[in-house]
Coordinates of C-alpha atoms and ligand atoms in Angstrom, one line a residue:
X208 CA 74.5 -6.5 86.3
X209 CA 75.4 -3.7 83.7
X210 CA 73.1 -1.3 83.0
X211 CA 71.0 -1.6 80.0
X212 CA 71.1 1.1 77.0
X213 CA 68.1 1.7 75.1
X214 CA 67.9 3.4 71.8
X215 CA 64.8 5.6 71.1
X216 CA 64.0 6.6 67.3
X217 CA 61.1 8.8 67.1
X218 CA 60.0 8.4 63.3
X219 CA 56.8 10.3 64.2
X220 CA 53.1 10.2 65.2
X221 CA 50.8 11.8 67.7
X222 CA 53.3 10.8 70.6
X223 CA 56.1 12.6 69.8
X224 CA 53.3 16.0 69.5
X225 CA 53.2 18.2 72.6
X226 CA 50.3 20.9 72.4
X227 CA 51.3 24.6 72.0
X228 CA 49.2 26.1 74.9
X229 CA 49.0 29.9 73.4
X230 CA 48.0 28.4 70.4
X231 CA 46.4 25.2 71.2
X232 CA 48.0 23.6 68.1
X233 CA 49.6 20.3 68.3
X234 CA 53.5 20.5 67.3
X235 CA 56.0 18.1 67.2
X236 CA 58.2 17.7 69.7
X237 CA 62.4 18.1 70.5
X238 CA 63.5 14.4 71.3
X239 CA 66.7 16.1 72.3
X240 CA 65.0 17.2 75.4
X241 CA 62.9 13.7 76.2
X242 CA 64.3 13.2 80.0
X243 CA 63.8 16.8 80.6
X244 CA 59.8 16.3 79.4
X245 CA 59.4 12.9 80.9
X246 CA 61.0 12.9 84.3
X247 CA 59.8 9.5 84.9
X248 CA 62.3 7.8 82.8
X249 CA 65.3 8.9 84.5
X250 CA 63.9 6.2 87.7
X251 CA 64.1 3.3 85.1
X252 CA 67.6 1.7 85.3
X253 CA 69.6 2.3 82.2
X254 CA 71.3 4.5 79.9
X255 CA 68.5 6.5 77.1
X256 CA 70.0 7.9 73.9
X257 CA 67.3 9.3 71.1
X258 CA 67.7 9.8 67.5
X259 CA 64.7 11.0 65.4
X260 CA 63.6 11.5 61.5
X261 CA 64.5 15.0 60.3
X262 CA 61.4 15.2 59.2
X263 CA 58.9 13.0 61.7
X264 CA 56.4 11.5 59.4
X265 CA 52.3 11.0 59.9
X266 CA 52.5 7.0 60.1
X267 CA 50.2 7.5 57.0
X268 CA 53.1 8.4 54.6
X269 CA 54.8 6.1 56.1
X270 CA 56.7 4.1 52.7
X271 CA 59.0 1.3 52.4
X272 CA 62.0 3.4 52.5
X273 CA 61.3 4.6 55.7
X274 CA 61.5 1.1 56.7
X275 CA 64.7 0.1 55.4
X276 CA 66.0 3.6 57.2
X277 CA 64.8 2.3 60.8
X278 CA 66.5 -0.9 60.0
X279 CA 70.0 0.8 59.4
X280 CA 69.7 2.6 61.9
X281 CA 69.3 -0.5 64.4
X282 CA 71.9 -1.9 62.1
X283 CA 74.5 0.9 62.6
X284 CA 73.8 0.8 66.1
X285 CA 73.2 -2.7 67.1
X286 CA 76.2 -3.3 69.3
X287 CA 76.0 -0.3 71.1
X288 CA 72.4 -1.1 72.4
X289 CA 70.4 -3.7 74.4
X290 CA 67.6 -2.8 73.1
X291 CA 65.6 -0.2 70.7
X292 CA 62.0 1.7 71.1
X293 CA 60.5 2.9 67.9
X294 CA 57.9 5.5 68.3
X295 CA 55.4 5.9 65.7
X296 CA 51.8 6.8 64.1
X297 CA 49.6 3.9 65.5
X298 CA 47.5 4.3 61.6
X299 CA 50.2 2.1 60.4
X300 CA 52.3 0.8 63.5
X301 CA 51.3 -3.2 62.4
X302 CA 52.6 -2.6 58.8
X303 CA 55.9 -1.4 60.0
X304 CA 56.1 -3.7 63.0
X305 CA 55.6 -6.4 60.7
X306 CA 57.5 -5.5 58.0
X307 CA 60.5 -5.1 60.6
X308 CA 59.8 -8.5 61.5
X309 CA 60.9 -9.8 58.4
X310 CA 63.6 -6.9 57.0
X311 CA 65.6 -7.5 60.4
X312 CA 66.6 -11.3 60.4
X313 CA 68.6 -13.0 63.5
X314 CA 67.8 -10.5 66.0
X315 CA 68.5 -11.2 69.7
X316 CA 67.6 -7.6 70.9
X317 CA 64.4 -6.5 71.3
X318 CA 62.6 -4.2 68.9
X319 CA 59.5 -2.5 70.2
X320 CA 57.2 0.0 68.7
X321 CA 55.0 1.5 70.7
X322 CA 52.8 4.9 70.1
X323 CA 49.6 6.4 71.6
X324 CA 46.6 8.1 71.0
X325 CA 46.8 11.4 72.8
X326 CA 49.9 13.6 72.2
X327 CA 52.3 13.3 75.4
X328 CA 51.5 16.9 76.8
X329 CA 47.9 16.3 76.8
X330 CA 46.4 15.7 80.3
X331 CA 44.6 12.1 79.8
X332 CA 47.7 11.2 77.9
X333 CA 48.1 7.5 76.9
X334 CA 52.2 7.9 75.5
X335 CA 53.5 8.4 78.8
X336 CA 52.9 5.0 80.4
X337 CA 53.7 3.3 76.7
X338 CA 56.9 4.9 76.3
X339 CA 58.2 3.9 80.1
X340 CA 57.1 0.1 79.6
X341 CA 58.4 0.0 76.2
X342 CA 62.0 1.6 77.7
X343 CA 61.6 -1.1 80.4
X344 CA 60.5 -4.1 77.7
X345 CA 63.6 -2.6 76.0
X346 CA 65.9 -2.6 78.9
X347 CA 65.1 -6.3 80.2
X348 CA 67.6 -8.7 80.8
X349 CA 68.0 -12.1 82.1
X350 CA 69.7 -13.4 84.7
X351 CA 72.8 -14.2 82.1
X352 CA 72.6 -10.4 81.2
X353 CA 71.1 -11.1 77.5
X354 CA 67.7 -9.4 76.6
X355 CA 64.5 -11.4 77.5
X356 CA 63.0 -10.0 74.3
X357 CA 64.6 -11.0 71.0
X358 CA 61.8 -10.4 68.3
X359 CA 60.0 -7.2 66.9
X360 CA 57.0 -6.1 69.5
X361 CA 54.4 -3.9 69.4
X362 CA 53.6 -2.3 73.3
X363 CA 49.9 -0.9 73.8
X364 CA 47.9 -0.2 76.3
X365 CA 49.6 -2.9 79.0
X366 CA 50.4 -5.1 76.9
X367 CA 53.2 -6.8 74.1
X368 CA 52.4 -8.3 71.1
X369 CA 54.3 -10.0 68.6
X370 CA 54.4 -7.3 66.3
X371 CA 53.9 -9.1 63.2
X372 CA 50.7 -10.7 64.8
X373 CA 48.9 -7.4 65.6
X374 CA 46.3 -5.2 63.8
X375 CA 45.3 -1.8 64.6
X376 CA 41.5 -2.5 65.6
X377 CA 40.2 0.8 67.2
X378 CA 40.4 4.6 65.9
X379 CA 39.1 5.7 69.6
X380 CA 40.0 3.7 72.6
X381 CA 43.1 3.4 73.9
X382 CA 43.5 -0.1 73.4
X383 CA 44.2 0.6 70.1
X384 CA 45.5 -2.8 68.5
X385 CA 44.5 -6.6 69.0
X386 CA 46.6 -9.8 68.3
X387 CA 43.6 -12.3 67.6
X388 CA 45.8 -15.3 66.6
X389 CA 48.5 -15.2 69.2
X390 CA 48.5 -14.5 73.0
X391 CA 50.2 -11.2 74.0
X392 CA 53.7 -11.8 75.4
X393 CA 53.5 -9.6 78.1
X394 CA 50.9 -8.2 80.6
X395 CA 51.6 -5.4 82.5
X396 CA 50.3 -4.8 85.7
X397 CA 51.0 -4.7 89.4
X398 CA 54.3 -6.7 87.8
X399 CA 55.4 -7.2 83.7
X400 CA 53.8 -11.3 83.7
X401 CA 55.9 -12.4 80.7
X402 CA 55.1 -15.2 78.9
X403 CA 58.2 -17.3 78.5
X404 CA 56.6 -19.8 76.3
X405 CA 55.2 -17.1 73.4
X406 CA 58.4 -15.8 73.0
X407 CA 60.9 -16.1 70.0
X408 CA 64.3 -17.5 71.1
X409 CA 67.6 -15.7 70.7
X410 CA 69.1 -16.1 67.3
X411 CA 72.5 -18.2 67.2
X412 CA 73.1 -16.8 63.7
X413 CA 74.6 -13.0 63.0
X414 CA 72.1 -10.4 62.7
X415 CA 71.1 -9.3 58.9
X416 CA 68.9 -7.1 57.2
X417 CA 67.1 -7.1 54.1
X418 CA 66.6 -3.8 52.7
X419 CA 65.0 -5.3 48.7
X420 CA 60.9 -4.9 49.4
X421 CA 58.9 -4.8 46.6
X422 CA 55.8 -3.2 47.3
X423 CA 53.5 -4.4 44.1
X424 CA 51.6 -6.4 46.0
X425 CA 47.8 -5.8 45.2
X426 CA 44.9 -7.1 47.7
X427 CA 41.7 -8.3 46.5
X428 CA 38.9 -8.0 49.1
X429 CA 36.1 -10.7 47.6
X430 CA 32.6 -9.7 48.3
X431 CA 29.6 -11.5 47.1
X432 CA 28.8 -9.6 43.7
X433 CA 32.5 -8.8 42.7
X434 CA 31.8 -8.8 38.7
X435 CA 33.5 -10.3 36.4
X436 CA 34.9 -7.2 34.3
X437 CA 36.5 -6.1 37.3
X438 CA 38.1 -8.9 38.5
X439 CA 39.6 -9.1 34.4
X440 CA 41.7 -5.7 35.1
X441 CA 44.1 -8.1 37.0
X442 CA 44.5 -10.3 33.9
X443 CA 45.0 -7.2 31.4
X444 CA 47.5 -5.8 33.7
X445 CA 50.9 -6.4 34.8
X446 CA 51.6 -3.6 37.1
X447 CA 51.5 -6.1 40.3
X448 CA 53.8 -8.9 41.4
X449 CA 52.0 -10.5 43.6
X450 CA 48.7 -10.8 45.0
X451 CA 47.1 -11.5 48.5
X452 CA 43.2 -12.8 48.1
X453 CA 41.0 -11.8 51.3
X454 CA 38.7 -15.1 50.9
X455 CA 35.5 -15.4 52.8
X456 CA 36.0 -17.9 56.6
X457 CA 38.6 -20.6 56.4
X458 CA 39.6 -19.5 53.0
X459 CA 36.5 -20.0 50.3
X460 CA 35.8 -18.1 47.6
X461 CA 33.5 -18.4 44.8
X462 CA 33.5 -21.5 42.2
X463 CA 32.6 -20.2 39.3
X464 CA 34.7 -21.2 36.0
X465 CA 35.3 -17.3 35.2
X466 CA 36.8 -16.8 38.8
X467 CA 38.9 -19.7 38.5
X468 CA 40.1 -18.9 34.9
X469 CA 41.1 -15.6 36.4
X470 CA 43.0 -16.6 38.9
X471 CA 44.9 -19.5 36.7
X472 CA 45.7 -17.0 34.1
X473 CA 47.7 -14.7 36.9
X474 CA 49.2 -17.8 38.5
X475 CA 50.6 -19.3 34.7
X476 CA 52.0 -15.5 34.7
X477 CA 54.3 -17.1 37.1
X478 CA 53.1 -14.2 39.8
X479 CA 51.8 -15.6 44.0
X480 CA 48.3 -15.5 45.0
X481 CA 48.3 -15.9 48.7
X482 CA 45.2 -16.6 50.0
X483 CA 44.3 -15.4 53.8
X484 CA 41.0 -14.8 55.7
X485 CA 39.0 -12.0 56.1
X486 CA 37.8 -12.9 59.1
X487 CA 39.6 -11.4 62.4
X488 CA 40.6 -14.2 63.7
X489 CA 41.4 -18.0 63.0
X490 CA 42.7 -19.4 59.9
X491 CA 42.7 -20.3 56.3
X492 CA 41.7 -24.0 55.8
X493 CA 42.6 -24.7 52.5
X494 CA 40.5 -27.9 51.4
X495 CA 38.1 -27.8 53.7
X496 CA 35.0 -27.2 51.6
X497 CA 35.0 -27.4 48.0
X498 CA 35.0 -23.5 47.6
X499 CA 38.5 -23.5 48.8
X500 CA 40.0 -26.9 47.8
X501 CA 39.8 -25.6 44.0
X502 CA 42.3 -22.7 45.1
X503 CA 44.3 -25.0 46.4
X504 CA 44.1 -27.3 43.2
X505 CA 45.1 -24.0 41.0
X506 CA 48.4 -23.5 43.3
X507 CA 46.7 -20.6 45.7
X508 CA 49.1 -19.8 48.5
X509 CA 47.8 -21.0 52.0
X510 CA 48.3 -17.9 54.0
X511 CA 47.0 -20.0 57.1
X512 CA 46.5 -17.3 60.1
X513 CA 48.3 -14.4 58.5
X514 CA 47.1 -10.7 59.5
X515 CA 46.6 -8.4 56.0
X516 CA 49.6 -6.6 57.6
X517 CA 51.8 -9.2 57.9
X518 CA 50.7 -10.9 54.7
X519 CA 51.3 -7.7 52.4
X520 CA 55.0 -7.7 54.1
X521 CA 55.8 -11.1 54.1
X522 CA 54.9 -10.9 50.0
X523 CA 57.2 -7.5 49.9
X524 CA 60.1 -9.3 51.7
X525 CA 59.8 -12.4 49.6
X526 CA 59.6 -11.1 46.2
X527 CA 62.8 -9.0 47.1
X528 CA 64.2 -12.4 47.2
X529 CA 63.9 -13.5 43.6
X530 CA 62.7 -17.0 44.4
X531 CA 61.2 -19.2 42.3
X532 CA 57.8 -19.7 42.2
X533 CA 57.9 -23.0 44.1
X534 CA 60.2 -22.2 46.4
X535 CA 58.4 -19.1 47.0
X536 CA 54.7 -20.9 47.9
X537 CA 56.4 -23.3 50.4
X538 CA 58.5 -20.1 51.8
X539 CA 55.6 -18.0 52.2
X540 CA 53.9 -20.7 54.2
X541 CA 56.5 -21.3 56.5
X542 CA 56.9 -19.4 59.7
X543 CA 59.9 -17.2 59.3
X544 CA 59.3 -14.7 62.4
X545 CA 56.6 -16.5 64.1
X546 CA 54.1 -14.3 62.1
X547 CA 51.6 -17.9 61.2
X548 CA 50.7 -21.2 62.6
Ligands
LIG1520 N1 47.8 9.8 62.4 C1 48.6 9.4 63.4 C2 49.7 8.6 62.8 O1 49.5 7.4 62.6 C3 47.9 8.8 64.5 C4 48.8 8.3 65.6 O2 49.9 8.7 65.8 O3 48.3 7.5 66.5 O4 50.8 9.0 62.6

């Protein structure tokens, strides 16, 4: 079997921070001497090459044009690699994973984002074991010689999750990030236990990307007591193209005519209202009570078991898309990456 090649871009975050031990200052870190740092990933079988952001970014200024940046450079390089490992701030790691998801269409490589919560030179260091597996998740083939992995993932803490179904749920522990609504694809142990069955498979089509996001997308978190005067600062303005609705359980939200008549008045403006659950996990019901069949009798979006993350960036990707509004409601509730029931 050839050797596999794995393409590591360090865009930032704590993992690529090694602590200055006169000063005790965390600083980042030269990728150009990775194997020399990390021993350990010279034993994995295959060929490393590194390329990192002039300027490595806290994931929290992390923007869409940062995005469309990772995705040329997978795009530039996408022949020349099996696989690529995306380092990066964990605040924001679902956002980009999921974003990814969408901006990189046809893939049959895997993509894999991992990060950690201690800087690499710290003693108790998570970012060691998550940047081997995520080199190793990279590097996997299959007895043909294709990659096993052919979707965006997210590696934490032992395990791979479809990127675009994962949330980052803790600011302490090191199993930082959940995937409520869909099992993880891999669980690493004594062996990597890959589960076949969750997996995307290999695209036939030619691998694309979409660089247009539109980031106008506003996100309304109901709560019981939301007034009316603020929720009328969405009618009176048209800075936003599109809105996601976090609705209370399978998707209810309150029936009174003022609400409604809110909600109309930004749906005749031609603009999506997505509606997806606040809840952690499980799904938007549309029609299941009357407090959500009347969103779905004003032309709500059903946004089924979408994350916010992958919800905000599906509505980015498909606004770049200039669809029209019908096409764009029965788009947006399709599965495109896997990202929804
Ligand atoms: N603030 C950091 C970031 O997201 C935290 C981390 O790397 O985990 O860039």
């Amino acid at each position: 079997m050839i050797k596999s090649s794995v393409l590591i871009i360090y865009t930032g975050g704590t993992i690529g921070m090694i602590r200055d031990f006169d000063t005790g200052a965390l600083k980042v870190f030269n990728f150009k001497n990775l194997l020399d740092k990390i021993p350990e990933l010279k034993l994995l079988d295959c060929e490393i090459s590194t390329i990192s952001f002039e300027e490595p970014l806290d994931s929290s200024n992390m923007q869409p044009a940062h995005w469309v940046k990772i995705c040329n450079i997978i795009k530039d390089n996408y022949e020349a690699y099996d696989g690529f490992v995306i380092l990066h701030g964990s605040d924001t790691m679902s956002y980009t994973a999921s974003a990814l998801s969408f901006m990189l269409e046809n893939l049959s490589r895997p993509v894999i984002l991992t990060g950690s919560q201690l800087p690499i030179g710290d003693l108790r260091t998570d970012a060691k074991e998550n940047l081997i597996t995520s080199v190793q998740l990279a590097a996997l083939k299959g007895k043909n010689n294709r990659p096993v992995i052919n979707e965006v993932g997210l590696y934490f803490e032992y395990k791979l999750y479809r990127g675009n179904r994962t949330s980052k749920v803790s600011a302490e522990f090191f199993e930082a990030f959940a995937s409520p609504n869909y099992p993880a694809l891999v669980n690493s142990g004594l062996h990597l236990a890959i589960d076949h069955n969750a997996l995307l498979p290999k695209s036939k089509k030619k691998f694309k990307i979409h660089e247009s996001m539109v980031p106008q997308v506003l996100v309304v978190h109901l709560y019981p007591g939301i007034t009316q005067q603020m929720m009328e600062c969405l009618v009176s303005n048209d800075v936003y193209k599109g809105v996601i609705l976090l609705s209370f359980g399978t998707g209810n939200a309150s029936t009174e005519p003022w609400f409604l008549e809110i909600l109309k008045n930004i749906i005749v403006r031609g603009l999506p209202v997505a509606n997806i659950t606040q809840c952690t996990s499980g799904s938007v019901q549309m029609g299941n009570y009357e407090t959500s069949a009347t969103l779905k009798k004003l032309g709500i979006i059903d946004g089924k078991d979408l994350t916010i993350e992958a919800a905000i960036t599906k509505m980015m990707y498909l606004l770049g898309q200039n669809l029209s509004s019908k096409v764009f409601k029965t788009i947006f509730e399709t599965p495109l990456r896997g990202e929804m029931l």
